[in-house]
mmCIF file with all atom_site columns, C-alpha atoms in Angstrom:
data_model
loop_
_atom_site.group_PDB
_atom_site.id
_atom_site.type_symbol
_atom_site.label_atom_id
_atom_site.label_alt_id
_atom_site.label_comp_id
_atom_site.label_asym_id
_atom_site.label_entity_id
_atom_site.label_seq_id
_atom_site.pdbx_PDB_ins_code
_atom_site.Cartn_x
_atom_site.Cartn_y
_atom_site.Cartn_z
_atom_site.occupancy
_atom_site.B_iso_or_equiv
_atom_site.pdbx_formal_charge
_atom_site.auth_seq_id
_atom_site.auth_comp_id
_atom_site.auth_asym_id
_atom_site.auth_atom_id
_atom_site.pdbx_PDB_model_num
ATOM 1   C CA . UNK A 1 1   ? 0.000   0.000  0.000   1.00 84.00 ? 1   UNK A CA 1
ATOM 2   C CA . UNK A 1 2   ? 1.086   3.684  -0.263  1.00 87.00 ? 2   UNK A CA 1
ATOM 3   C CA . UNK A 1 3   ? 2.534   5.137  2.382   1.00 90.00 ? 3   UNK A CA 1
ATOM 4   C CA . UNK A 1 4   ? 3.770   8.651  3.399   1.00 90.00 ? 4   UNK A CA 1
ATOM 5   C CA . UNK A 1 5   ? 7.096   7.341  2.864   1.00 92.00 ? 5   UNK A CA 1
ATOM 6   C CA . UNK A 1 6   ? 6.615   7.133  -1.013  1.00 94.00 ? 6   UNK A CA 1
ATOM 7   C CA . UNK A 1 7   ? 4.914   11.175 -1.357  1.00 94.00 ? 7   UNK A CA 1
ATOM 8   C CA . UNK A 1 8   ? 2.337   10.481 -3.360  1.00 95.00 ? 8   UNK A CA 1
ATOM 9   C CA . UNK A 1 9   ? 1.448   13.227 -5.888  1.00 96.00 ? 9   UNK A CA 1
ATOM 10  C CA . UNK A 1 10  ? -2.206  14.305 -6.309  1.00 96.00 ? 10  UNK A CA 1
ATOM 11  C CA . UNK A 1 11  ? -1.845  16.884 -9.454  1.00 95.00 ? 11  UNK A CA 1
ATOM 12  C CA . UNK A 1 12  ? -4.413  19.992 -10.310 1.00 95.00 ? 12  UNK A CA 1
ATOM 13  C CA . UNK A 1 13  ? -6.420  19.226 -7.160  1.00 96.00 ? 13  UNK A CA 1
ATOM 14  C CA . UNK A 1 14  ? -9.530  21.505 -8.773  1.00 95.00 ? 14  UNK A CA 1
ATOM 15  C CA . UNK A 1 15  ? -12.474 19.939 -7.321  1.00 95.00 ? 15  UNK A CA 1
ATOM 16  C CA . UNK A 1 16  ? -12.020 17.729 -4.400  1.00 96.00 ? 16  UNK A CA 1
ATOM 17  C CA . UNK A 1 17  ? -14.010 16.462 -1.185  1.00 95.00 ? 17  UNK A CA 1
ATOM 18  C CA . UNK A 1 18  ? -13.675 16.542 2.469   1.00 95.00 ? 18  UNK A CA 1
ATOM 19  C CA . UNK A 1 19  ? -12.980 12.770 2.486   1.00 96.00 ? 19  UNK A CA 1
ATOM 20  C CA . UNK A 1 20  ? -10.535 13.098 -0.037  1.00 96.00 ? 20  UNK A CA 1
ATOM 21  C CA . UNK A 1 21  ? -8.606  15.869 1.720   1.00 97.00 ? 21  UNK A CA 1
ATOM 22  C CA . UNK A 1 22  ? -8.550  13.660 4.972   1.00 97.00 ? 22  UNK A CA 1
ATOM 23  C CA . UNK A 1 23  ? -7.143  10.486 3.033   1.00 96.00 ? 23  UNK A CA 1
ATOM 24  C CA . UNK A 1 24  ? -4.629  13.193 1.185   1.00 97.00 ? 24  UNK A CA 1
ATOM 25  C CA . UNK A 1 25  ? -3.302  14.107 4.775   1.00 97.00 ? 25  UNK A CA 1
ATOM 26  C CA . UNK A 1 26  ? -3.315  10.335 6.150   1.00 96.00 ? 26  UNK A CA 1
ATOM 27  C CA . UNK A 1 27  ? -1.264  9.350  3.001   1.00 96.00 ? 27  UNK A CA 1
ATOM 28  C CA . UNK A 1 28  ? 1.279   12.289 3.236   1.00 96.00 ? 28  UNK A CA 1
ATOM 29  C CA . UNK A 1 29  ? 0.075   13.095 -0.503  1.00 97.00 ? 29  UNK A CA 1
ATOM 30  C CA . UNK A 1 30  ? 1.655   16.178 -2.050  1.00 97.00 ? 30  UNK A CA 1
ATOM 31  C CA . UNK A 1 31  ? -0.945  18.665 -3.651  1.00 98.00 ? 31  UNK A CA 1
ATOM 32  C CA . UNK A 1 32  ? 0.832   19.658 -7.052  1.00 97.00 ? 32  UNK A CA 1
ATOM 33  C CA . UNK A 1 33  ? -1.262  22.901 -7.878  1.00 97.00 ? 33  UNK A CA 1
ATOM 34  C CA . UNK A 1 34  ? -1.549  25.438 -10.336 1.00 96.00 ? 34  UNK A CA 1
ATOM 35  C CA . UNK A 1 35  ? -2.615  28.560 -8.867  1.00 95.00 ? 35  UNK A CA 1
ATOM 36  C CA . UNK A 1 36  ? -3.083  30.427 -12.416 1.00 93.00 ? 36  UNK A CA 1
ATOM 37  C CA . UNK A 1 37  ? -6.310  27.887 -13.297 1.00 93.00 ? 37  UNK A CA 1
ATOM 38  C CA . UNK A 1 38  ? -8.340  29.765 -10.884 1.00 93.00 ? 38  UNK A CA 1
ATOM 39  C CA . UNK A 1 39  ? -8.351  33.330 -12.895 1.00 90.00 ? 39  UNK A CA 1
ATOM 40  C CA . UNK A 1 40  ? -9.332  31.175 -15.568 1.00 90.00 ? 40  UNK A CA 1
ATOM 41  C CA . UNK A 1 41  ? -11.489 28.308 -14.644 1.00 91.00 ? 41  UNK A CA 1
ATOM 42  C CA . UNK A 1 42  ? -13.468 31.052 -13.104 1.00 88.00 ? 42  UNK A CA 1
ATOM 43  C CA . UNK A 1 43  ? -14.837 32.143 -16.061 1.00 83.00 ? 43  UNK A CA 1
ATOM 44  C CA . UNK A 1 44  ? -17.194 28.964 -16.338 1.00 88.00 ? 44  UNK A CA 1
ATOM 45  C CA . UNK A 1 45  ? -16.296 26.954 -12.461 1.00 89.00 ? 45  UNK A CA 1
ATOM 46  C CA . UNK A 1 46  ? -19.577 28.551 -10.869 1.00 84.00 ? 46  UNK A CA 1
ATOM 47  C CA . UNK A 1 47  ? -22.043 27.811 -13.866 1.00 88.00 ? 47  UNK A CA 1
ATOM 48  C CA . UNK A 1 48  ? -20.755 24.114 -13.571 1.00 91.00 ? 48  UNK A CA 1
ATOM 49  C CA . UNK A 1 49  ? -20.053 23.096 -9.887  1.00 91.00 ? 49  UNK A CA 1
ATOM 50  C CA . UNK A 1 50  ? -22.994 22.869 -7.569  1.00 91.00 ? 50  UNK A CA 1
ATOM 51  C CA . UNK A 1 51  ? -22.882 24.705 -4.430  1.00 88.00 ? 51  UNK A CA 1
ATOM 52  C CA . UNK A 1 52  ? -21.793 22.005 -2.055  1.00 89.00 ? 52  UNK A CA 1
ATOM 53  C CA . UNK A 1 53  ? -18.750 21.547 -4.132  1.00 90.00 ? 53  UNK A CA 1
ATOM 54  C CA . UNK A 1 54  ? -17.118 24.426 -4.110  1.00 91.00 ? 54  UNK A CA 1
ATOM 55  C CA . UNK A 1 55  ? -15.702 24.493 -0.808  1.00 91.00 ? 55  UNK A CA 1
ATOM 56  C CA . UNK A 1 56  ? -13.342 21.734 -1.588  1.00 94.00 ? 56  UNK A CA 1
ATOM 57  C CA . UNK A 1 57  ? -12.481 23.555 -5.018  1.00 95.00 ? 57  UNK A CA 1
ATOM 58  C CA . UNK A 1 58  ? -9.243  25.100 -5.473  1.00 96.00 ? 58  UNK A CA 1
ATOM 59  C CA . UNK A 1 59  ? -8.697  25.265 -1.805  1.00 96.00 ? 59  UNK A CA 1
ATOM 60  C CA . UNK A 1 60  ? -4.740  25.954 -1.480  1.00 97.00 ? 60  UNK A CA 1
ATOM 61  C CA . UNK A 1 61  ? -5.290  27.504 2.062   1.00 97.00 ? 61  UNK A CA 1
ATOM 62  C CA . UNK A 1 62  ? -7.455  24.428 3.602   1.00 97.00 ? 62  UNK A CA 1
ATOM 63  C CA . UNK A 1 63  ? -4.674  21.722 1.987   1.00 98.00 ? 63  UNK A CA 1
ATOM 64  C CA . UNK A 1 64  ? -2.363  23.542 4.106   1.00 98.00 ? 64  UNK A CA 1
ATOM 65  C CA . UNK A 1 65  ? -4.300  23.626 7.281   1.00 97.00 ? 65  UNK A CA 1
ATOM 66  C CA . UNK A 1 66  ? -4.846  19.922 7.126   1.00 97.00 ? 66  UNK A CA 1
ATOM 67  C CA . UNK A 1 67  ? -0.763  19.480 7.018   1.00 97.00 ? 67  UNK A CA 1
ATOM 68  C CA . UNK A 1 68  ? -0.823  18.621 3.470   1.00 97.00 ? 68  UNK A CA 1
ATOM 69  C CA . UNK A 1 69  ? 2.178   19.493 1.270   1.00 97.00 ? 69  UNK A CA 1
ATOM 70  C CA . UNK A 1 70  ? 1.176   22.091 -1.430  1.00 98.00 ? 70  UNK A CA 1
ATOM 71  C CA . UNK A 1 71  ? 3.437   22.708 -4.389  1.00 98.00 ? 71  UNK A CA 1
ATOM 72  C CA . UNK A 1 72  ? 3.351   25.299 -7.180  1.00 97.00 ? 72  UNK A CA 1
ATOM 73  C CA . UNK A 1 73  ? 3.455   24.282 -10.865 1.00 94.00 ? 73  UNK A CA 1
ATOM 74  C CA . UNK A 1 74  ? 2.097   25.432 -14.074 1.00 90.00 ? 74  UNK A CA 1
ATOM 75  C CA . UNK A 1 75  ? 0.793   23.493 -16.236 1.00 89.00 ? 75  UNK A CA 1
ATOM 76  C CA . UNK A 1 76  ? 2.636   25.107 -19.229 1.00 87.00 ? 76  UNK A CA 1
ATOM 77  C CA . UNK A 1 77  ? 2.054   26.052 -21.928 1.00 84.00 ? 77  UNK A CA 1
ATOM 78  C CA . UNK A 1 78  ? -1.914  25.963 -20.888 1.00 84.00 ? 78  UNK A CA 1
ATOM 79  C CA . UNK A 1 79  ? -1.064  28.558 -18.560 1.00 88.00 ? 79  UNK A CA 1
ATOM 80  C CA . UNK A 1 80  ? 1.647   30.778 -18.006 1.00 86.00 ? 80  UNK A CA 1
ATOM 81  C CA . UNK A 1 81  ? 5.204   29.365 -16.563 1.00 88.00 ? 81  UNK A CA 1
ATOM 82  C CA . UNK A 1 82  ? 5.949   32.244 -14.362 1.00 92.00 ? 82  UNK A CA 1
ATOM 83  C CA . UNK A 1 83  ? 6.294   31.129 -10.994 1.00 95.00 ? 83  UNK A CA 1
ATOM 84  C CA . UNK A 1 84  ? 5.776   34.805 -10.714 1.00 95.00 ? 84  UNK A CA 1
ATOM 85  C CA . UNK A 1 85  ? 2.421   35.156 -11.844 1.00 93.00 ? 85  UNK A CA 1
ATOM 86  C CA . UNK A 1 86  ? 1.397   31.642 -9.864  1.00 95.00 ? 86  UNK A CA 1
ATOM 87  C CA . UNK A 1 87  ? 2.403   33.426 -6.689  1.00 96.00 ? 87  UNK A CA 1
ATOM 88  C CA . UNK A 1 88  ? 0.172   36.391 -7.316  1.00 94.00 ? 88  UNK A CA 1
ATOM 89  C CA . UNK A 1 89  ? -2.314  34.652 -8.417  1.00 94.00 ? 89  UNK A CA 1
ATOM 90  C CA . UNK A 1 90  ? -1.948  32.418 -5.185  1.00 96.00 ? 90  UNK A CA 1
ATOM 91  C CA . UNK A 1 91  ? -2.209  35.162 -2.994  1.00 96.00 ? 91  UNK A CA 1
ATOM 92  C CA . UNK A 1 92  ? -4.607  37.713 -4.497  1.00 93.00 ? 92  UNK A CA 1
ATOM 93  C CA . UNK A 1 93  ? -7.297  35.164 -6.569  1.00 93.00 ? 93  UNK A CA 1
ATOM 94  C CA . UNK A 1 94  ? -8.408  37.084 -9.020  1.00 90.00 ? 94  UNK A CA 1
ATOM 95  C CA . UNK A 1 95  ? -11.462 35.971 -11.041 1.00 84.00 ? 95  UNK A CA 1
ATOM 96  C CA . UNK A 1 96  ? -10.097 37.159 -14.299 1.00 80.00 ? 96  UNK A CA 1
ATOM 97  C CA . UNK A 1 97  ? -6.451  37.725 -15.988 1.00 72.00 ? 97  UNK A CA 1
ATOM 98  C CA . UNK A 1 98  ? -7.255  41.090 -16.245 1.00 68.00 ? 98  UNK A CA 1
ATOM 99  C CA . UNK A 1 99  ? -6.452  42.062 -12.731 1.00 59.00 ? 99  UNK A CA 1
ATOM 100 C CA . UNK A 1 100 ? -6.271  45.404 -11.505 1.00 58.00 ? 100 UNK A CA 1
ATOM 101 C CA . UNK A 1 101 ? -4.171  45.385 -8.676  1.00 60.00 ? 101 UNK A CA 1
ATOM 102 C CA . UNK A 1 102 ? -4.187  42.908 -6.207  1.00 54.00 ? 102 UNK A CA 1
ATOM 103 C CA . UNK A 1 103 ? -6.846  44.272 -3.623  1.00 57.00 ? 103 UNK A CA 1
ATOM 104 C CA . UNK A 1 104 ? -9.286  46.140 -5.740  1.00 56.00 ? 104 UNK A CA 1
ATOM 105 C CA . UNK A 1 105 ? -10.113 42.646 -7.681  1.00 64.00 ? 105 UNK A CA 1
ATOM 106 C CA . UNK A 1 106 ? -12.452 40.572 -7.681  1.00 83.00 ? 106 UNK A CA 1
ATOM 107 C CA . UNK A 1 107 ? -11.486 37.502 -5.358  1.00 89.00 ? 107 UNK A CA 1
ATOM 108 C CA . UNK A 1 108 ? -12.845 34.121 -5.780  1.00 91.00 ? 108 UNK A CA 1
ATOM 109 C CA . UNK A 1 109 ? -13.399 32.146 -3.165  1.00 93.00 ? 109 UNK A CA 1
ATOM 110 C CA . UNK A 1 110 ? -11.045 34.750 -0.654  1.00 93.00 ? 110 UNK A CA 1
ATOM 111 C CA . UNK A 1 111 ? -10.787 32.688 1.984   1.00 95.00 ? 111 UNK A CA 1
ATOM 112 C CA . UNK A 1 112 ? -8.455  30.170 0.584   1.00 97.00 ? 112 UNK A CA 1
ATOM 113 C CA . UNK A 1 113 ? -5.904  33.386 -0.418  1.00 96.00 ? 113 UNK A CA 1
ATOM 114 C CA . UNK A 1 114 ? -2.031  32.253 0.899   1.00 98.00 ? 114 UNK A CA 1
ATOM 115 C CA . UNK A 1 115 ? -0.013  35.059 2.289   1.00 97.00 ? 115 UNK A CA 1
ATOM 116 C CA . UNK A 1 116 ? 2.880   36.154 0.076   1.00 98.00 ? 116 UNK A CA 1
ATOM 117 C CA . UNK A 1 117 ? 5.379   33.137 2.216   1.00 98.00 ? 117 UNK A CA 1
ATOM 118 C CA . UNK A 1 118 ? 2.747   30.766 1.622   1.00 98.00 ? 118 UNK A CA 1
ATOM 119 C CA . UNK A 1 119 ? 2.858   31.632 -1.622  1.00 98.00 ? 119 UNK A CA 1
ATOM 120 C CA . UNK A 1 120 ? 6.841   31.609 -2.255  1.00 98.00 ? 120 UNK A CA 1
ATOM 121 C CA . UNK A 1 121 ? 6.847   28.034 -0.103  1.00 97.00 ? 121 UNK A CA 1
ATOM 122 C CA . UNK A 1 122 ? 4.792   26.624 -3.291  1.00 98.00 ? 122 UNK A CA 1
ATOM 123 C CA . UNK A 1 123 ? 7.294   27.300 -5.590  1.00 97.00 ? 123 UNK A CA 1
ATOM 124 C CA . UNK A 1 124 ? 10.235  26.523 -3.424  1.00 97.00 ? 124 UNK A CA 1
ATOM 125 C CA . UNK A 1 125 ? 10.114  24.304 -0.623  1.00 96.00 ? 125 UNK A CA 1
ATOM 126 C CA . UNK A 1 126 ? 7.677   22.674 -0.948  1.00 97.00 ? 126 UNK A CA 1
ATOM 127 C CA . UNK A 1 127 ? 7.947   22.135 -4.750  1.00 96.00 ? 127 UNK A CA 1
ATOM 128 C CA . UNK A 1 128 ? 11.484  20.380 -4.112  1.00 96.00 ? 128 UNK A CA 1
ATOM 129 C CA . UNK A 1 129 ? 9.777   18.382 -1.534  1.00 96.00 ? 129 UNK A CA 1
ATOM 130 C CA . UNK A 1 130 ? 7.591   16.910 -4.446  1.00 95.00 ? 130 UNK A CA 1
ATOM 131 C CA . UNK A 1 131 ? 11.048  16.322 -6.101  1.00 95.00 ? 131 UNK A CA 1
ATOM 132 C CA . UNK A 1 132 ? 12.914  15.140 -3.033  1.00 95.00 ? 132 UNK A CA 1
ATOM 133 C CA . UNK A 1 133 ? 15.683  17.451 -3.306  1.00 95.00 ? 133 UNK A CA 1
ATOM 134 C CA . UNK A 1 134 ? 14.662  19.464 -0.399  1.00 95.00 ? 134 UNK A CA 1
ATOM 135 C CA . UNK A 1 135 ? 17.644  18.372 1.622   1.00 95.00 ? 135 UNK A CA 1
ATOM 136 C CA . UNK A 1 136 ? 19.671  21.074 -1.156  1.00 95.00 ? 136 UNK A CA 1
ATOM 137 C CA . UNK A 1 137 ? 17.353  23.136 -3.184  1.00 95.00 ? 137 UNK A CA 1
ATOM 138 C CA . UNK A 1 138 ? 14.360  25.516 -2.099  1.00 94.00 ? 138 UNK A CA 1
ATOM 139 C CA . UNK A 1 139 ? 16.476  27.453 0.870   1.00 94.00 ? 139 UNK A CA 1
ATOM 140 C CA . UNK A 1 140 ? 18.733  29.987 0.136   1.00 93.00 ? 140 UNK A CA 1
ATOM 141 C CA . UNK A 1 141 ? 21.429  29.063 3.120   1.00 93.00 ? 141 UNK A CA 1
ATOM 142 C CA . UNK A 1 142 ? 24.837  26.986 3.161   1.00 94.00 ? 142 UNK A CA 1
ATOM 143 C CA . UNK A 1 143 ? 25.029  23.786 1.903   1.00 93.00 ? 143 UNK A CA 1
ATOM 144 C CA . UNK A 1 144 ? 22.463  23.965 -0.369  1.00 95.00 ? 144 UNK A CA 1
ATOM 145 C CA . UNK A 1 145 ? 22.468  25.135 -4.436  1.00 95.00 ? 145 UNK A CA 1
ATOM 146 C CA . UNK A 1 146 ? 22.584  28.237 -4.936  1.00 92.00 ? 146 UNK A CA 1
ATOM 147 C CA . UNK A 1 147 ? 19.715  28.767 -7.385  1.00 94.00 ? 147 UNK A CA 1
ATOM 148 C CA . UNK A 1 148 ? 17.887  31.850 -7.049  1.00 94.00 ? 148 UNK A CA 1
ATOM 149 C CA . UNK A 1 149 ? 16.770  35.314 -8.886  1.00 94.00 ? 149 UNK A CA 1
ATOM 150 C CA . UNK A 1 150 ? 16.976  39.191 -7.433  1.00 95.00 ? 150 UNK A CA 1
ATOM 151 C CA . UNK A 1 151 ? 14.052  40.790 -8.152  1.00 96.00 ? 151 UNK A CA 1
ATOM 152 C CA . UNK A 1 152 ? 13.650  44.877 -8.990  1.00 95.00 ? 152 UNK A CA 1
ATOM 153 C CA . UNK A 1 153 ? 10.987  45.582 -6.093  1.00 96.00 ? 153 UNK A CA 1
ATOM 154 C CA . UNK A 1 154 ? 10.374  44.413 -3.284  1.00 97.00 ? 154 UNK A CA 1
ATOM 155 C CA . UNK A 1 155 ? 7.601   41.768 -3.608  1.00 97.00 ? 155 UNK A CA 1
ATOM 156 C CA . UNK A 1 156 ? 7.206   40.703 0.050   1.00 97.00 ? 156 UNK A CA 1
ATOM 157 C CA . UNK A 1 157 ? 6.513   44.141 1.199   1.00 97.00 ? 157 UNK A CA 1
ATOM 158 C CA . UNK A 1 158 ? 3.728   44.836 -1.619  1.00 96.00 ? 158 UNK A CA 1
ATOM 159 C CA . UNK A 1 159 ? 2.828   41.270 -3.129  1.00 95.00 ? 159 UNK A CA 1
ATOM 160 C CA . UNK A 1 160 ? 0.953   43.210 -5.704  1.00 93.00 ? 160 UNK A CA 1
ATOM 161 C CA . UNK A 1 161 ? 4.236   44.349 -7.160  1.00 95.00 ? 161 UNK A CA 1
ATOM 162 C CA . UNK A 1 162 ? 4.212   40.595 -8.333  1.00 94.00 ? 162 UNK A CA 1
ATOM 163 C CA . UNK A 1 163 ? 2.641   41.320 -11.325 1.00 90.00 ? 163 UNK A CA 1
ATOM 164 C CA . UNK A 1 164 ? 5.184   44.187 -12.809 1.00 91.00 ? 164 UNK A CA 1
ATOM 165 C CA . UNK A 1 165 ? 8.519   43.385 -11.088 1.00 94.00 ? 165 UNK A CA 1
ATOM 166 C CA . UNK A 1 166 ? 11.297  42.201 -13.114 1.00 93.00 ? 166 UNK A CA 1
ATOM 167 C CA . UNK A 1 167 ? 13.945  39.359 -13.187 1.00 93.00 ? 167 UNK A CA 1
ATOM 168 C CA . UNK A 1 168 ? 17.527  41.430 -12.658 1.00 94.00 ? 168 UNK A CA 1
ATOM 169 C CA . UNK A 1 169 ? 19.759  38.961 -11.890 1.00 94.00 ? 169 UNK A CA 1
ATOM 170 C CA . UNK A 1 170 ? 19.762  34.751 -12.277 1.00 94.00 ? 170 UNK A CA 1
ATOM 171 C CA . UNK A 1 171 ? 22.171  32.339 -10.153 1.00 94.00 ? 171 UNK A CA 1
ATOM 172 C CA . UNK A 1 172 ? 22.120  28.481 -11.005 1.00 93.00 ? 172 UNK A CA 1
ATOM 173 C CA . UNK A 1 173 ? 24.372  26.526 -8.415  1.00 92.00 ? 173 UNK A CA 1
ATOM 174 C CA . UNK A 1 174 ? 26.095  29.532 -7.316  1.00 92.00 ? 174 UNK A CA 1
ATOM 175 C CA . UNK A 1 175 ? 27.228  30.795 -10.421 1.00 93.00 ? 175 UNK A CA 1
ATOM 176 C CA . UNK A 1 176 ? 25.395  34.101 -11.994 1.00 94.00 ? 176 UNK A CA 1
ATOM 177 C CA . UNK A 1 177 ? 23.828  33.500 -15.097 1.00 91.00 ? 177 UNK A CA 1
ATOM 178 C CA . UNK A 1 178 ? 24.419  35.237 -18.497 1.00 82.00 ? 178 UNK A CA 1
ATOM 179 C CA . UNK A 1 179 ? 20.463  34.806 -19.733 1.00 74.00 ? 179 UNK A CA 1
ATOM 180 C CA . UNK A 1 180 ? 18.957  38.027 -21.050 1.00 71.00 ? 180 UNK A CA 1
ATOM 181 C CA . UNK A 1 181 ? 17.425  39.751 -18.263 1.00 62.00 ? 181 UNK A CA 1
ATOM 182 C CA . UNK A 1 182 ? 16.870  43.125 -20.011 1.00 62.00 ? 182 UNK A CA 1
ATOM 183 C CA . UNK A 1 183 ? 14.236  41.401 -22.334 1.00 57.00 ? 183 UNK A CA 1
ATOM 184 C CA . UNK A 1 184 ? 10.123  41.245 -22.096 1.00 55.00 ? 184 UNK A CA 1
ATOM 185 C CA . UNK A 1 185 ? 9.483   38.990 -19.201 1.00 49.00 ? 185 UNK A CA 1
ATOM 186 C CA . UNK A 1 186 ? 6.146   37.978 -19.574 1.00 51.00 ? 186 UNK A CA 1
ATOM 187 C CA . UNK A 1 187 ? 3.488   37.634 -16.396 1.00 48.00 ? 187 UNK A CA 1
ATOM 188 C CA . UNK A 1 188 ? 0.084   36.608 -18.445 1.00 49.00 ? 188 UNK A CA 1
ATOM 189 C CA . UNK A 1 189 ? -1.589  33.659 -18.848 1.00 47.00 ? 189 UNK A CA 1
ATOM 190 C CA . UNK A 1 190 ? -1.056  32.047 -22.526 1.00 49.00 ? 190 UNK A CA 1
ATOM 191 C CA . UNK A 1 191 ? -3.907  31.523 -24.855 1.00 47.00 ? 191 UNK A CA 1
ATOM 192 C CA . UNK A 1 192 ? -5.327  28.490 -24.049 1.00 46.00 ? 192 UNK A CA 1
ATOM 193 C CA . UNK A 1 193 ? -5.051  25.025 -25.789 1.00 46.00 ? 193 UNK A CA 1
ATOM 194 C CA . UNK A 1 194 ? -8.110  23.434 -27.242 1.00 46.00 ? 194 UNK A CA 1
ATOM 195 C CA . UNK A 1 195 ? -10.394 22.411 -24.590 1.00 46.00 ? 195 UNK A CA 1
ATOM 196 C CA . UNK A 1 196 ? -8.922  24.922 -22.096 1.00 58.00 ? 196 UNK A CA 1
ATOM 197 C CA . UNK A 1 197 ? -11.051 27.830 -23.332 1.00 56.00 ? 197 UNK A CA 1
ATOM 198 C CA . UNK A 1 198 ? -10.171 28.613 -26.572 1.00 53.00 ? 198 UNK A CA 1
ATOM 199 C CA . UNK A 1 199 ? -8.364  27.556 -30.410 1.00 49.00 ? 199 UNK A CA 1
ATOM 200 C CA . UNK A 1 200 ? -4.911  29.780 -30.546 1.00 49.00 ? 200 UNK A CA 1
ATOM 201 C CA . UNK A 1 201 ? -1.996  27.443 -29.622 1.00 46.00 ? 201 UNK A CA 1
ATOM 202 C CA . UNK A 1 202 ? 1.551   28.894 -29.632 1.00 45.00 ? 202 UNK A CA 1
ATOM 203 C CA . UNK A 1 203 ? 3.806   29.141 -26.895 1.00 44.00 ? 203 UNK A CA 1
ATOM 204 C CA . UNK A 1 204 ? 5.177   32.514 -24.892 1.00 46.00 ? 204 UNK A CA 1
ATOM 205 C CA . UNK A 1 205 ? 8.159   33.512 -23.329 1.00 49.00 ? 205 UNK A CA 1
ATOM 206 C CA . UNK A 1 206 ? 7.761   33.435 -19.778 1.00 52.00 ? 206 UNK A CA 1
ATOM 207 C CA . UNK A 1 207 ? 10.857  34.848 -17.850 1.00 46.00 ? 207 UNK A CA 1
#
């Protein structure tokens, strides 16, 4: 049988159940998520899930409360790679990809919003947990790789700055990179394969 010794990984982890979530927690199960399908599954989630269900939809913040291990992804190229753009979208919710700001959206479902270290913990700790290299990737302290960008502004003391900030500098294993920092980075969802809300497939830089 599965145990919480072999981390178990439950991907997407849209639409799920209380019983689910307890048997998620029992098995140590990592939640793989991606935080950018709720500005877009929005556009349709409500006219398709009843009522009862959508308590256990999308719900980052309740995974966490119940001890589970949530990690960040993507799902590129249906949405956008930017671990960027998964954090804001994380923390803030919005119910469309045309968001404003941060607070002055619309929020679906606010009460499963992460904070802006709950948020960063998706894409870094917790994500090499999923990998099992946390024992030397996903902290930023010694003896572990030094992988890790420097941002323009200072994210953690406006999230909503998550949405315009730029990339300025990129280390891999201690080493500074030389990729092109000065270029577009961009922070949007792609257009959406077939079946995920539209026809235009092509792929988009995202970083």
């Amino acid at each position: 049988g599965v145990t919480p010794d072999d981390r178990p990984v439950l991907t997407h982890c849209q639409v799920l159940g209380e019983d689910l979530v307890r048997k998620m927690a029992e098995l140590g199960a990592v939640a793989d998520v991606q935080p950018s399908f709720v500005p877009t599954d929005t556009r349709w989630i409500e006219k398709r899930l009843p009522s009862e269900k959508m308590k256990w939809s999308y719900c980052w913040h309740t995974l966490i409360k119940n001890g589970i291990q949530v990690a960040g992804g993507s799902d590129a190229p249906i949405e956008s790679c930017s671990p960027l753009k998964g954090m804001y979208d994380a923390i803030f919710r919005p119910d469309s990809h045309t968001s404003v700001n941060g607070y002055d959206d619309k929020c679906f479902l606010e009460d499963e919003r992460l904070t802006f270290w709950q948020a960063l913990n998706l894409y870094t700790l917790s994500a090499n947990y999923a990998s099992r290299t946390e024992t030397r990737r996903g902290r930023i302290e010694p003896g572990y790789d030094a992988d890790l960008v420097v941002l323009d502004k200072d994210v953690a003391c406006d999230p909503r700055l998550l949405k315009s900030t730029k990339i300025s500098q990129v280390w891999v294993d201690g080493k500074r990179s030389d990729i092109d920092t000065t270029s577009k980075q961009e922070h949007q969802s792609c257009p959406f394969f077939p079946g995920k809300n539209g026809p235009k497939v092509f792929f988009r830089d995202c970083c």
